[in-house]
Each structure stands twice: as structure tokens, then as C-alpha cells.
XYZ file of C-alpha atoms in Angstrom:
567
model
C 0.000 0.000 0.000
C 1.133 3.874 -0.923
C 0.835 5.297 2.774
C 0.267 9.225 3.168
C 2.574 11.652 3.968
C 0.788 14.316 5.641
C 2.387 15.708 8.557
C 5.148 17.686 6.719
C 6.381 21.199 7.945
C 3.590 24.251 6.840
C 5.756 27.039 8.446
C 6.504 29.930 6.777
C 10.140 30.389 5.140
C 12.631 31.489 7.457
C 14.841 34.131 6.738
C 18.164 32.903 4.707
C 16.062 29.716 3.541
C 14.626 29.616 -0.396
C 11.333 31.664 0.072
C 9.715 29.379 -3.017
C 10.213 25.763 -1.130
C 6.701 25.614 -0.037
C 4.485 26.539 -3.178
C 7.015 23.655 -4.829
C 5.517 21.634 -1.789
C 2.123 22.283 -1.596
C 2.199 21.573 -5.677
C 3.643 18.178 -5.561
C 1.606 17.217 -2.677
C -1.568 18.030 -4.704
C -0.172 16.550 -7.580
C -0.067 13.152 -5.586
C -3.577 13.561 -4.269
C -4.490 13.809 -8.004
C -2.134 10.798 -9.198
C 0.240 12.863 -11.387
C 3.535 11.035 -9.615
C 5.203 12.170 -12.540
C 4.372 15.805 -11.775
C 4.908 15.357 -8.063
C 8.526 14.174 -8.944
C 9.423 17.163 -10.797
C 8.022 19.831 -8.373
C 10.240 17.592 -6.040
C 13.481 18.184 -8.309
C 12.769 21.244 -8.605
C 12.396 22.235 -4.969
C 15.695 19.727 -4.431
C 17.753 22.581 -6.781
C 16.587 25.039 -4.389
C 19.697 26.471 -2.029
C 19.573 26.719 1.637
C 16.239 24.456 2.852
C 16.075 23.809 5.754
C 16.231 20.165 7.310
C 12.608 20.031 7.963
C 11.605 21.636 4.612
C 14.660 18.896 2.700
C 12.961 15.859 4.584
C 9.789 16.569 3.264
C 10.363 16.605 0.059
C 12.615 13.556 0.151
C 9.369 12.101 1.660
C 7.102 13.419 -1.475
C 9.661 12.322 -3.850
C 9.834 8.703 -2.922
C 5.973 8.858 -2.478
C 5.930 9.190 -5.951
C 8.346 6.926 -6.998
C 7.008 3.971 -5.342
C 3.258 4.926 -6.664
C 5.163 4.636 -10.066
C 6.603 1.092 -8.740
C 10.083 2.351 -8.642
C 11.017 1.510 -5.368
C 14.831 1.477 -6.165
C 14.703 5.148 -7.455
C 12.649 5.766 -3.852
C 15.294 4.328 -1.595
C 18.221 6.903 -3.323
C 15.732 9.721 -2.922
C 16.006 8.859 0.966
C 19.675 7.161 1.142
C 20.645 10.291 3.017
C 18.948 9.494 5.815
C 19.917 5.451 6.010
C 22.011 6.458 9.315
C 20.037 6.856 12.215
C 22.494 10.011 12.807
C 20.990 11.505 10.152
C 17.579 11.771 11.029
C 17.948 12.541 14.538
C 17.895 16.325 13.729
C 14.130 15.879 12.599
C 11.413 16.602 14.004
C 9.771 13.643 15.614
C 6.876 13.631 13.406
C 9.526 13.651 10.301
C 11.345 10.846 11.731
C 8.646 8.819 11.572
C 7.538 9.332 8.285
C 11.129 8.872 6.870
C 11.197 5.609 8.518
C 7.965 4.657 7.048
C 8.801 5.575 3.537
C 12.183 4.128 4.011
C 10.586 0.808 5.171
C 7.698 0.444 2.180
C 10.329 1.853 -0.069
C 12.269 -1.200 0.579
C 9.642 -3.072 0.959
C 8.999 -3.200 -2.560
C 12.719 -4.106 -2.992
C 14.488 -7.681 -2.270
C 15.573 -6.148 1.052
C 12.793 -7.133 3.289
C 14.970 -7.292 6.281
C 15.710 -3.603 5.933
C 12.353 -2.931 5.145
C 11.119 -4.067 8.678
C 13.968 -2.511 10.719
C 12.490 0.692 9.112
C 9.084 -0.268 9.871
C 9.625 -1.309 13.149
C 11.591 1.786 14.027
C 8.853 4.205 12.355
C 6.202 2.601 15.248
C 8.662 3.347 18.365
C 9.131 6.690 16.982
C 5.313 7.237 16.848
C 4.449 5.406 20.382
C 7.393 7.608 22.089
C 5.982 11.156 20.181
C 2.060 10.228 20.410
C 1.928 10.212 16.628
C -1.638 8.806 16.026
C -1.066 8.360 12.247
C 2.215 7.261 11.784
C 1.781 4.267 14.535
C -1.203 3.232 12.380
C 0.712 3.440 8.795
C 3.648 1.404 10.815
C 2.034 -1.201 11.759
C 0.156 -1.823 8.379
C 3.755 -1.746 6.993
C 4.631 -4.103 9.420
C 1.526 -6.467 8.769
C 2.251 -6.165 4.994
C 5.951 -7.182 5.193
C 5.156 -10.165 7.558
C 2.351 -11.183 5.167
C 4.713 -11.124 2.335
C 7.218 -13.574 4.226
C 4.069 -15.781 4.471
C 4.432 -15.244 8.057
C 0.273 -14.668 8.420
C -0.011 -14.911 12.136
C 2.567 -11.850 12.782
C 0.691 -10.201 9.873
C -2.906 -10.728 11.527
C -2.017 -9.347 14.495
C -0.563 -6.120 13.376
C -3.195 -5.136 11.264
C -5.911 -6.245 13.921
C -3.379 -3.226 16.180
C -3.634 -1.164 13.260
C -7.685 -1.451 13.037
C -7.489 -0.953 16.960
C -5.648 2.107 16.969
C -7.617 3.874 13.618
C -10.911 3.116 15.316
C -9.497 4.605 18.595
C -8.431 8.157 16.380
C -11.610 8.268 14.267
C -9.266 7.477 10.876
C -11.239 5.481 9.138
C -9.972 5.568 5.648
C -6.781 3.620 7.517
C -9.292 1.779 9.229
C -10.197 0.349 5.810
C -6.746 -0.231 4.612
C -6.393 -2.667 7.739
C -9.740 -4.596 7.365
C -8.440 -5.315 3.846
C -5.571 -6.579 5.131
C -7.016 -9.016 7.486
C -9.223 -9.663 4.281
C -6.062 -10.672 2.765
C -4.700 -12.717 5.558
C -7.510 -14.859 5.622
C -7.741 -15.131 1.488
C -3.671 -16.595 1.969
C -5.370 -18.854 4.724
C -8.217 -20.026 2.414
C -10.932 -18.651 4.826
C -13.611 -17.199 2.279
C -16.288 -16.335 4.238
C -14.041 -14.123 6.421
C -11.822 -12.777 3.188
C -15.226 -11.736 1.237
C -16.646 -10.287 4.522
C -13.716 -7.974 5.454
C -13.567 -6.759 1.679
C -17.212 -5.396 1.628
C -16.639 -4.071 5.377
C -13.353 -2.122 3.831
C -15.463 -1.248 0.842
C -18.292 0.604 3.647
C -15.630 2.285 5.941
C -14.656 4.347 2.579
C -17.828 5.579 2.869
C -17.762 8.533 0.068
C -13.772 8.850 0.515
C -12.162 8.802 -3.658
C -9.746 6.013 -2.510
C -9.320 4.696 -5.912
C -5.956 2.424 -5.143
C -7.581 1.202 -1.904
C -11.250 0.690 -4.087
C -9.117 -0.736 -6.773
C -7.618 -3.713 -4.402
C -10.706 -4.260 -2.827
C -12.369 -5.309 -6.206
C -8.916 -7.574 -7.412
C -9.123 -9.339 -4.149
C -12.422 -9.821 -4.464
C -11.996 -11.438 -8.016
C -9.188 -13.432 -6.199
C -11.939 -14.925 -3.891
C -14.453 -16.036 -5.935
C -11.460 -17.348 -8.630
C -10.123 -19.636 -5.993
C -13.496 -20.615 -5.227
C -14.795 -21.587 -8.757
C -16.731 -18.450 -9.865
C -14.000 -17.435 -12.935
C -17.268 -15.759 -14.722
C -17.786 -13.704 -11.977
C -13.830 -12.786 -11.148
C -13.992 -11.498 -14.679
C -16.232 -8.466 -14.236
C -14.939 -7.643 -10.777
C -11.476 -7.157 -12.294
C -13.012 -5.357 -15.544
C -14.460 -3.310 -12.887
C -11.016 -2.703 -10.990
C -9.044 -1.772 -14.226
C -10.741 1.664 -14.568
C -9.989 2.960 -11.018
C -6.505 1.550 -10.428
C -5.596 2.853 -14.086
C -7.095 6.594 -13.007
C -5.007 6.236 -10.057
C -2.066 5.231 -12.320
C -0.415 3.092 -9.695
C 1.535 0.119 -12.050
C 1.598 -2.548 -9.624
C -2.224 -2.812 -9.337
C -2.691 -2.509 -13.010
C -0.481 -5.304 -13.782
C -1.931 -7.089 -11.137
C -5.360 -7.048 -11.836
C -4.024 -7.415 -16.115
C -2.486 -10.841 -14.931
C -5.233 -11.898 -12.780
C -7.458 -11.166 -15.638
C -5.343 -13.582 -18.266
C -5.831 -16.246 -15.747
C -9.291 -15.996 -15.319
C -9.977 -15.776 -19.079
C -7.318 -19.637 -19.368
C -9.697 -20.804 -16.995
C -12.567 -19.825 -18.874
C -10.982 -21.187 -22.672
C -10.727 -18.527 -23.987
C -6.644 -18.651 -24.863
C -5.740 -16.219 -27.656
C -7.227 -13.241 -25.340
C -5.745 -14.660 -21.848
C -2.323 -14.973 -24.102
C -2.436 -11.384 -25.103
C -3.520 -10.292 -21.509
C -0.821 -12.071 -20.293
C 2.050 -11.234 -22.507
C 0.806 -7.120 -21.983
C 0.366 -7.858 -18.442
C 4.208 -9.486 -18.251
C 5.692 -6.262 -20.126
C 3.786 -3.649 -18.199
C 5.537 -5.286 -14.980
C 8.690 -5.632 -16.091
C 8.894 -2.230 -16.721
C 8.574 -1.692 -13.049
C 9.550 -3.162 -10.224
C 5.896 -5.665 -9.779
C 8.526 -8.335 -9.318
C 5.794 -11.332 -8.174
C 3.569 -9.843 -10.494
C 5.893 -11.043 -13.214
C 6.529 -14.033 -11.338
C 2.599 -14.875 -10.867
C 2.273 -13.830 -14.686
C 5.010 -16.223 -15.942
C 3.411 -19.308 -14.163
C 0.424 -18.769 -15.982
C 2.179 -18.271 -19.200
C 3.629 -21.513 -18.525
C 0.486 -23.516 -17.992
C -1.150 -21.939 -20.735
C 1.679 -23.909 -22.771
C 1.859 -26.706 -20.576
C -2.051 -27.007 -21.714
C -1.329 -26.635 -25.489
C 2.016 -29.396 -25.456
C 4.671 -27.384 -25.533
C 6.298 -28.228 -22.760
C 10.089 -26.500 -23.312
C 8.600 -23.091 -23.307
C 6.306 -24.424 -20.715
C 9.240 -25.165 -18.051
C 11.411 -21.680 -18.971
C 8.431 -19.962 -18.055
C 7.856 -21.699 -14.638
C 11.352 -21.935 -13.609
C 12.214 -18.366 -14.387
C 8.772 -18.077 -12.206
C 10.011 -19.899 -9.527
C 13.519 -18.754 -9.052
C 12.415 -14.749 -8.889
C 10.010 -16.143 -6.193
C 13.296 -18.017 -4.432
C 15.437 -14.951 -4.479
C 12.894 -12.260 -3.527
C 12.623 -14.884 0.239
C 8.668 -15.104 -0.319
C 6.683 -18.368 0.720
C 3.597 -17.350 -0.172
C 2.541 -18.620 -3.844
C 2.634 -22.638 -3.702
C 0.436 -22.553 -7.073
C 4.154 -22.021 -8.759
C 5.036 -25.679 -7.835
C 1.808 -26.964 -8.218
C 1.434 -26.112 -11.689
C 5.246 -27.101 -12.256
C 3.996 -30.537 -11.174
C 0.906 -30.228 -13.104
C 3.190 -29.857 -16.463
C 5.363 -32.590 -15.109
C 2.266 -34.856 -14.976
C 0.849 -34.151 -18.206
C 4.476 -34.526 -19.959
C 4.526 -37.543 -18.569
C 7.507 -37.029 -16.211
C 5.998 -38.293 -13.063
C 9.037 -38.680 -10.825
C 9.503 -34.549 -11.135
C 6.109 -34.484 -10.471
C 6.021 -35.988 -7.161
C 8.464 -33.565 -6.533
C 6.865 -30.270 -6.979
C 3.474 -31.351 -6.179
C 5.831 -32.037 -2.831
C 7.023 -28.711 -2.654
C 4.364 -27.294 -3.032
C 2.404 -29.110 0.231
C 5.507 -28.056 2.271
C 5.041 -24.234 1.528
C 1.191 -24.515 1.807
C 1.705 -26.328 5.217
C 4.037 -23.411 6.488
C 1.820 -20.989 5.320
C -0.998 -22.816 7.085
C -3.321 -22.643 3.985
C -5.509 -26.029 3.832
C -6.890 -25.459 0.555
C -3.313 -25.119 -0.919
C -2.260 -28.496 1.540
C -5.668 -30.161 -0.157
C -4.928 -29.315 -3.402
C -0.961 -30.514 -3.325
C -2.452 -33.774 -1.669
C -4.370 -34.817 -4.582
C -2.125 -33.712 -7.168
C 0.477 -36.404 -5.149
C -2.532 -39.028 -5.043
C -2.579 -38.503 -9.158
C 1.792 -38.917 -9.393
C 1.363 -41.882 -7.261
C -1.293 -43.492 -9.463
C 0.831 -42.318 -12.559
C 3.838 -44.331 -11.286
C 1.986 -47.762 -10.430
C 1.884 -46.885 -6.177
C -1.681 -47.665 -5.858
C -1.773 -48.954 -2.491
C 0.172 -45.501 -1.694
C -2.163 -43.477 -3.629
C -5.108 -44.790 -1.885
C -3.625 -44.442 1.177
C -3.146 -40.403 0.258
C -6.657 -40.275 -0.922
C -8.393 -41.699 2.088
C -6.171 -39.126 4.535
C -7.210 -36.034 2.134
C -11.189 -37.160 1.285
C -12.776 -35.988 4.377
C -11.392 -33.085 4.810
C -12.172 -31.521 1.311
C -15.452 -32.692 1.798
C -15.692 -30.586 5.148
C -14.152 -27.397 3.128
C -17.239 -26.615 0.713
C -14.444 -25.622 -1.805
C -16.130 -26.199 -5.387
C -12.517 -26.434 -7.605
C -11.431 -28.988 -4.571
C -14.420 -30.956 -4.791
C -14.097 -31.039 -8.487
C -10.912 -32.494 -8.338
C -11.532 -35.115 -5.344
C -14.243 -36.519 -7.721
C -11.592 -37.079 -10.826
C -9.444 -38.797 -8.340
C -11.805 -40.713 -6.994
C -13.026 -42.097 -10.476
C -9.304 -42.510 -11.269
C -8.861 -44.986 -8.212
C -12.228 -46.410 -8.722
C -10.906 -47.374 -12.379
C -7.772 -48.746 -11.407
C -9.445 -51.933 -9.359
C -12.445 -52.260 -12.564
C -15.495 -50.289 -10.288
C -16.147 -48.565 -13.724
C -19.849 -47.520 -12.681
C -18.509 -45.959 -9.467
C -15.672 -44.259 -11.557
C -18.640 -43.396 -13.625
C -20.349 -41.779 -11.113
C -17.495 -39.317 -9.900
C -16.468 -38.342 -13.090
C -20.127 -37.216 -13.986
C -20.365 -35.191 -10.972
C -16.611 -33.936 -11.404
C -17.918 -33.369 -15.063
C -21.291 -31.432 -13.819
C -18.718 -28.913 -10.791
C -16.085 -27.694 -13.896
C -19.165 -27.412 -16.237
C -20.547 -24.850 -13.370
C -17.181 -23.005 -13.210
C -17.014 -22.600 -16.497
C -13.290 -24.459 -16.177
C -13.513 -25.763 -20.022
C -10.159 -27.340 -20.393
C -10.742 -29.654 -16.652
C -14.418 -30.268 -18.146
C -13.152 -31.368 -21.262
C -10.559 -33.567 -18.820
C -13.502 -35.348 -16.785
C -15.383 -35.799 -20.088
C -11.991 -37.911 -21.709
C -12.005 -39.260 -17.665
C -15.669 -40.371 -18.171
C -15.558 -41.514 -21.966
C -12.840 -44.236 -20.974
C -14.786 -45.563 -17.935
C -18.035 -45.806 -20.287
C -15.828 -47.462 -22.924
C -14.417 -49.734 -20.233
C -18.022 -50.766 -18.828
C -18.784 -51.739 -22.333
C -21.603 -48.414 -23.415
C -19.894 -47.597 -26.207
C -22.440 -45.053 -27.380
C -21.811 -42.955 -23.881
C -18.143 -43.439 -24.455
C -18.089 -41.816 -28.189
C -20.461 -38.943 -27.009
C -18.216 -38.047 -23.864
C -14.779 -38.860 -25.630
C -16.295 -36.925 -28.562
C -17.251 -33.741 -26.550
C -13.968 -33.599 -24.836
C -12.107 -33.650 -28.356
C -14.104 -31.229 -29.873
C -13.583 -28.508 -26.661
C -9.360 -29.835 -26.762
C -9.297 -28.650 -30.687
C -10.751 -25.365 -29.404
C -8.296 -24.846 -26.578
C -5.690 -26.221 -28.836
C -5.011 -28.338 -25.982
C -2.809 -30.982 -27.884
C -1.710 -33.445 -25.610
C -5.501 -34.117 -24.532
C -6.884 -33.674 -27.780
C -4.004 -37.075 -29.057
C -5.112 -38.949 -26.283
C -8.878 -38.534 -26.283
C -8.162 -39.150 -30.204
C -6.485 -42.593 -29.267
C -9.286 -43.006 -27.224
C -12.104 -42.952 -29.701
C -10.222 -44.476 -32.370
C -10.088 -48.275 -30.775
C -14.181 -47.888 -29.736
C -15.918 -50.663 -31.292
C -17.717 -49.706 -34.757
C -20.647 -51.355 -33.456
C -22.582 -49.488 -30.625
C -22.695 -51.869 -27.635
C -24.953 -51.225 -24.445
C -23.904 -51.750 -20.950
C -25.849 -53.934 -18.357
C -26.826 -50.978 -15.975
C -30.869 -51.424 -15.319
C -33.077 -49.260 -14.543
C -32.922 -49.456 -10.944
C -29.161 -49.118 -11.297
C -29.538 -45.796 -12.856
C -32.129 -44.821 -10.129
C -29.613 -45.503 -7.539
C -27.011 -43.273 -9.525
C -29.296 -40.526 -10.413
C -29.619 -40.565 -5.911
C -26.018 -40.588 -5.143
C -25.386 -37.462 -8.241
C -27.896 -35.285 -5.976
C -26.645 -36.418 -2.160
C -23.474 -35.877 -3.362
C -23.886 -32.366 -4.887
C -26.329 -31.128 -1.794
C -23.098 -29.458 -0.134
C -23.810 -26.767 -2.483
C -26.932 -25.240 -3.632
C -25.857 -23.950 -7.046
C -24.288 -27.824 -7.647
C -27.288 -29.248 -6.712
C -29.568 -27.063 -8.798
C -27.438 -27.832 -12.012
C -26.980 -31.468 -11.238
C -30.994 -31.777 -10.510
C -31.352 -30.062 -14.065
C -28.606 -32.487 -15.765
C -30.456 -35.707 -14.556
C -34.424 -34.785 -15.004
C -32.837 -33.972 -18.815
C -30.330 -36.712 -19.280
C -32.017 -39.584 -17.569
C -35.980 -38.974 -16.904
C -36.188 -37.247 -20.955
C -37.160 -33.952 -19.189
C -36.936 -31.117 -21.472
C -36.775 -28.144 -21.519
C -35.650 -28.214 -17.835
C -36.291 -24.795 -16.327
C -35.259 -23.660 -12.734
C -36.795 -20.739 -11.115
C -35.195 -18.595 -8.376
C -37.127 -15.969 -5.883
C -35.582 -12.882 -6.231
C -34.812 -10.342 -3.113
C -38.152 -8.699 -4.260
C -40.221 -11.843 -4.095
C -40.727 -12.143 -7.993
């Protein structure tokens, strides 16, 4: 976050100082309130080449300067507009309220560097600064620093409770515009920890605290974070608007680092969704915009989904520069936050058919998610190892994976998880020859990515379920499933999947066979399909719909929903 300066030195020029130092002020501080950085910089320079300012009057505009610069996302240039006062010597002349804020801007000035160990000693020197001077503001903006750097080492609990201290102390001095900046952060803190419920609620709580207040960055974030919520959830349709949505204010704010982040978001949202050539070209803009600043895990974040999105398509060399280059910027910045870089390392691995590497990341990846605390990220490295395990022949291993992981997805009410337990599941039920139960899952693994909108991992369950018809002997069911998957693969240009589901359809009998299910059978199914789908209501709706159509002949089927108004 871009924290306020706004306790700078208003007094009139002293005699022997540069009588035009404060206009030069006042201008670039308005310039920042308006989002010309740019402009703010050179009213800066220009007050810089001014002779005889006094230490109070030089501090601030050190202070304004770096503002700028790290609104721009140039937090290099905003640590040399401050080196001068590194020393601790060197800011001891200032007034206390000065000191603080050069610690503060020192701290997220760094912050946005590699040096995150500098970046707290500033931090945590800003808040003793403000506690010893009674500096109401400044302990507030220190301790959202703080939460923010601990958050960024993945070290959540720290992070929690400095921004809950933060909240405290706003709500104590009636500041509720930093109010909202920490309920966003404990919205943020509990998105890393997979808590939903709590991430969505402290967004829209942020989002009321503004009130009227322009807050365009902190509006912006609000609305990407939101998108992040309900994209980890399932709901890429609805991430899509909420980032279209945050593009407009974060761009009139012209801060980089959101733009780039809510660009990349945006490209993976749109992969989920299919729709490749435009999440390509989002992506590749969204990769150049943040390399020309310093959005260093936005370019990581942005060059893992590059490298699925060739991983998906076969080509697998380009896929691994992408995700190692990914993975190494996230080694050397020290974060430990991100496990999705390993997992979709391991995901490539899998579908290239190099299983032992697989194993590995997919490993990785549940050691950072267990640091981190984040069950959704342990669940989703647990299954991924349950699919390596199956891929090398370790059955009895596998199953011994799936039965520790099963329950507690179920517990989570986390659609993409569920999706995927329900693959897995018909992959193990396929191994030992239960094709109808394999059956089963894969139609309701089918029915949760069809409700995402995930195309490419509802083509998958479609190949998934197109085998275990073939295998049961209902060779018409297999060529319609194996034939819907293909047709979605060509369109995604997903080529690995498309050559296998082609393999698969061309050694189908000629002759349509029927499988022995009866009646009663398919009764029994239908049953399990709806128990199975009542964790969630909009699951159960669309899997009610699929089975009055697909087995009962119902059509059209139509589902009607009271609205708030009653109609």
C-alpha cells in the first residue's frame, strides 16, 4: 500500500532559507492527491535545486519524492531519494513527526525491494518513533507496513495481528480511511489462509468504511481481491467483471503494480474460462507492463500462468522456462507465499509424462502450503500427489493419500477442490475395474467444472468419463463423452488431450454396444449425483437439471429462483 505523507512542515520560510520551497511543496503534494507522480517528482526536483532548505523543509520533500516513486513502482529510485537518511544520525535532527515518516517511507520503499529485512527494521523503528511522540497516524501506517511485510514472508499470524493493532488504533483516532486499509488486510490474511467467508466479509466491510472517501488504489484492491476470492473458489465468470471493474480505477489512479496485477489476474481468469488467444495477449501485456517496473511477483505470478497456458497446449520447453524463471524470482525475492508455482510445475510434469519430477513439486508445493498454514493449498498438493502416485503404479500408496485427504475436502465446501476429489476418486475407482462408481465421480466432477465454467478440466472429466463408459462396455456414452472432450481440446488447442482422447475414440468398437446398468441401477445413480452435490446449492440445482434432462427425458428443464423482491 502507498501510505500518506501528511504531517510535513507548513511554516513559513525562514529568513536565509529559499522563500519558493513551499508553493514547490504544496504543488507536488496536490499533484499526488491527483495521481500525477510524474508531476509530483518534478516539483520535487525542482524544490531539491533550491539552495539553503532547511532540514525540515529537505525531509519533506525527500518524503514526497519517494511517495511518488514507489506509486510509479520504482522503489529502487525511492530508496536513493532517501539514502541520506539510512544512518540513524541523520535523522535525529528531525522533528519527531519527520522521523517517523522517513522511517515509514524508508521501510515500504524497501519493501517493494528484495531487502525485506531492511524494510522491517524501518518499519519497526517508524512505530517506536510514533508510540514515544504520540503520533496517532504514523503508529497506524507502521504497523500496516509491518503487517504487509510479515504477510509477504508468508508469516500470516505476525501479519494478523498487526493489522488487527492497526484497526485498533484507527478506530481509537476516528481514521477510518486507515481503518479500511487494515480490514483489507485481514481480508487478505484470511484469502492466503483459504478462509472465504471471512476474506469476502472484510472486503465489503473495507469497501463501507470508505464511505464517500475517492480512494481509488484502496477501491481498486478491494475489487482484485475480491476477483481473487471467488477465482479460488470456482466463480471465474464472476472474477472477470470484478477485475473489468477494478481496471478503470486503479488505471485513473495510475499506480503500475495494481494494473499489472489485476491485467495478470485477468489472463488467468480468461485460461480458466478457454478462452486462450485473449488470456495470451492479456498475459504477454500484463508481463511487459511489470517488467517495466519493479511488480517483481507480479511477473513471477504472470510467468506461471504463461507456462500452464503452454503446458495445456504441449509445448512443454517453453512451458518449463516460463515456470522456472517463475520460480527462481520467487526463491530470491525470500517469499513463501505462492505454492500454485510448484503446483502447476507438477501439473506440467504430470501431463508430460515425467511423473518422478512431479512428485516432486506437487511435494514442494504441500511443504510451503503447510508453512503458510493454507488447507486449501495443503488439499490441493495432496491430490495432485494421489494422481503422481497413481501415474507411477503406487496404488496402495495413492489410496492411502486419498483416504487421509477425502474428508477433509469434503468438510471445506471448496467447489474447484471438490471437483478435483471426484476425478481422483473415479481414477482410483478405475484402477481396481469399479467402472460404474468411476462413472459416477467423473459425472459429478464433469457437472462442478461445467458450473465453473473451467472448459479445459471439463473437457478432462469428459476424456475421464468416456474411458470408464468405454471400459463398462456403453460404447455409445463413451463416443459422445470422448467426442465432446475432443471437440472442446481442438478449441483450446489443448494438444496433448486432444491425441489422447483421439487414441481413445479411435479403438471404440464400430458397433454401438450397451452396458448392463438397469433401470434401478440408474435410479440408484441418479440418488447418489444429488446427495453428493447437496453441499452446495448452485451444484445441486445444475446437477438436478442435468439428470431430469439426461435420464428422466425432461426437457426443456427450467429452474426458477425468488428474487430479493419476491418475484
Amino acid at each position: 500500500m502507498t501510505l500518506p505523507l501528511r504531517h510535513s512542515d507548513e511554516s513559513p520560510a525562514a529568513p536565509g532559507t529559499a522563500p519558493r520551497v513551499n508553493p514547490l511543496i504544496q504543488a507536488a503534494r496536490l499533484a499526488l492527491d491527483q495521481y500525477q507522480h510524474e508531476e509530483a517528482i518534478v516539483h520535487c526536483e525542482a524544490a531539491l535545486a533550491l539552495p539553503r532548505l532547511r532540514v525540515e523543509q529537505l525531509a519533506t520533500v525527500r518524503c514526497l519524492c519517494a511517495e511518488a516513486w514507489e506509486n510509479l513502482a520504482l522503489f529502487t529510485k525511492a530508496t536513493h531519494a532517501l539514502a541520506s537518511y539510512e544512518q540513524a544520525d541523520a535523522r535525529s535532527a528531525l522533528p519527531p513527526v519527520l522521523q517517523a515518516q522517513v522511517c515509514l517511507r524508508l521501510g515500504a520503499a524497501y519493501g517493494g525491494t528484495r531487502e525485506i529485512p531492511q524494510a522491517l527494521a524501518y518499519a519497526r523503528q517508524a512505530v517506536v518513533v510514533a508510540q514515544q511522540h504520540k503520533v496517532p497516524s504514523a503508529l497506524v501506517e507502521g504497523y500496516l507496513l509491518l503487517a504487509n511485510l510479515y504477510r509477504r514472508l508468508g508469516e500470516t499470524g505476525l501479519a494478523r495481528e498487526h493489522f488487527i493493532l492497526a484497526r485498533t488504533e484507527a478506530l481509537h483516532n476516528h481514521q477510518p480511511l486507515l481503518q479500511a486499509h487494515a480490514v483489507h488486510g485481514l481480508g487478505l490474511v484470511s484469502l492466503t489462509e483459504g478462509e472465504w467467508a471471512d476474506a469476502r466479509v472484510a472486503f465489503e466491510l473495507a469497501r463501507t468504511l470508505l464511505a464517500n472517501a475517492p480512494a481509488l488504489v484502496l477501491r481498486g484492491s478491494i475489487d482484485i481481491n475480491l476477483a481473487a476470492v471467488v477465482a479460488l473458489q470456482g466463480g471465474w465468470r464472476e472474477s472477470v467483471p470484478l477485475l473489468e471493474k477494478a481496471l478503470p480505477c486503479v488505471e485513473q489512479a495510475r499506480v503500475p503494480r495494481l494494473i499489472v496485477n489485476a491485467r495478470s489476474n485477468l489472463g488467468y481468469s480468461l485460461l480458466r474460462l478457454g478462452e486462450m488467444q485473449r488470456a495470451q495477449a492479456v498475459l504477454e501485456a500484463a508481463l511487459a507492463e511489470a517488467r517495466a517496473c519493479e511488480a517483481t511477483l507480479v511477473v513471477a505470478s504472470t510467468l506461471e500462468s504463461l507456462g500452464e497456458l503452454h503446458c495445456l497446449q504441449g509445448k512443454f520447453t517453453e512451458a518449463e522456462t516460463f515456470l522456472q524463471r517463475s520460480l527462481e524470482m520467487l526463491r530470491t525475492l525470500g517469499v513463501c507465499f505462492n505454492e500454485e508455482g510448484y503446483l502447476t510445475q507438477g501439473r506440467c510434469y504430470l501431463l508430460a509424462g515425467q511423473f518422478p519430477q512431479a512428485v516432486q513439486s506437487f511435494q514442494a508445493s504441500l511443504e510451503n502450503s503447510e508453512r503458510l498454514g493454507d488447507p486449501r493449498g495443503q488439499a490441493a498438493a495432496q491430490l495432485y500427489l494421489v494422481e503422481a502416485r497413481l501415474a507411477l503404479g503406487e496404488q496402495q500408496e495413492a489410496q492411502r493419500l486419498f483416504a487421509e485427504v477425502r474428508t477433509k475436502i469434503e468438510r471445506m465446501e471448496n467447489t474447484l477442490l471438490l471437483g478435483h476429489l471426484r476425478e481422483v476418486a473415479g481414477q482410483l475407482a478405475l484402477v481396481v475395474g469399479q467402472e460404474a462408481e468411476a462413472i459416477r465421480h467423473f459425472t459429478q466432477a464433469e457437472s462442478i467444472h461445467e458450473l465453473t465454467g473451467d472448459r479445459y478440466r471439463c473437457a478432462l472429466a469428459n476424456y475421464y468419463l468416456g474411458t470408464a463408459f468405454a471400459r463398462h462396455g456403453n460404447t455409445n456414452r463413451a463416443r459422445a463423452a470422448l467426442t465432446a472432450a475432443s471437440v472442446t481440446f481442438q478449441e483450446l488447442t489443448a494438444h496433448p488431450m486432444l491425441t489422447r482422447t483421439g487414441a481413445a475414440l479411435s479403438v471404440l468398437p464400430q458397433k454401438a454396444e450397451t452396458s448392463s446398468f438397469s433401470s434401478a441401477v440408474d435410479i440408484v445413480s441418479s440418488l447418489m449425483h444429488l446427495l453428493e452435490a447437496a453441499s452446495s446449492r448452485d451444484l445441486l440445482l445444475h446437477e438436478a437439471t442435468r439428470l431430469l434432462h439426461e435420464h428422466f427425458a425432461a426437457s426443456p428443464v427450467i429452474v426458477f429462483q425468488f428474487s430479493s423482491e419476491g418475484e
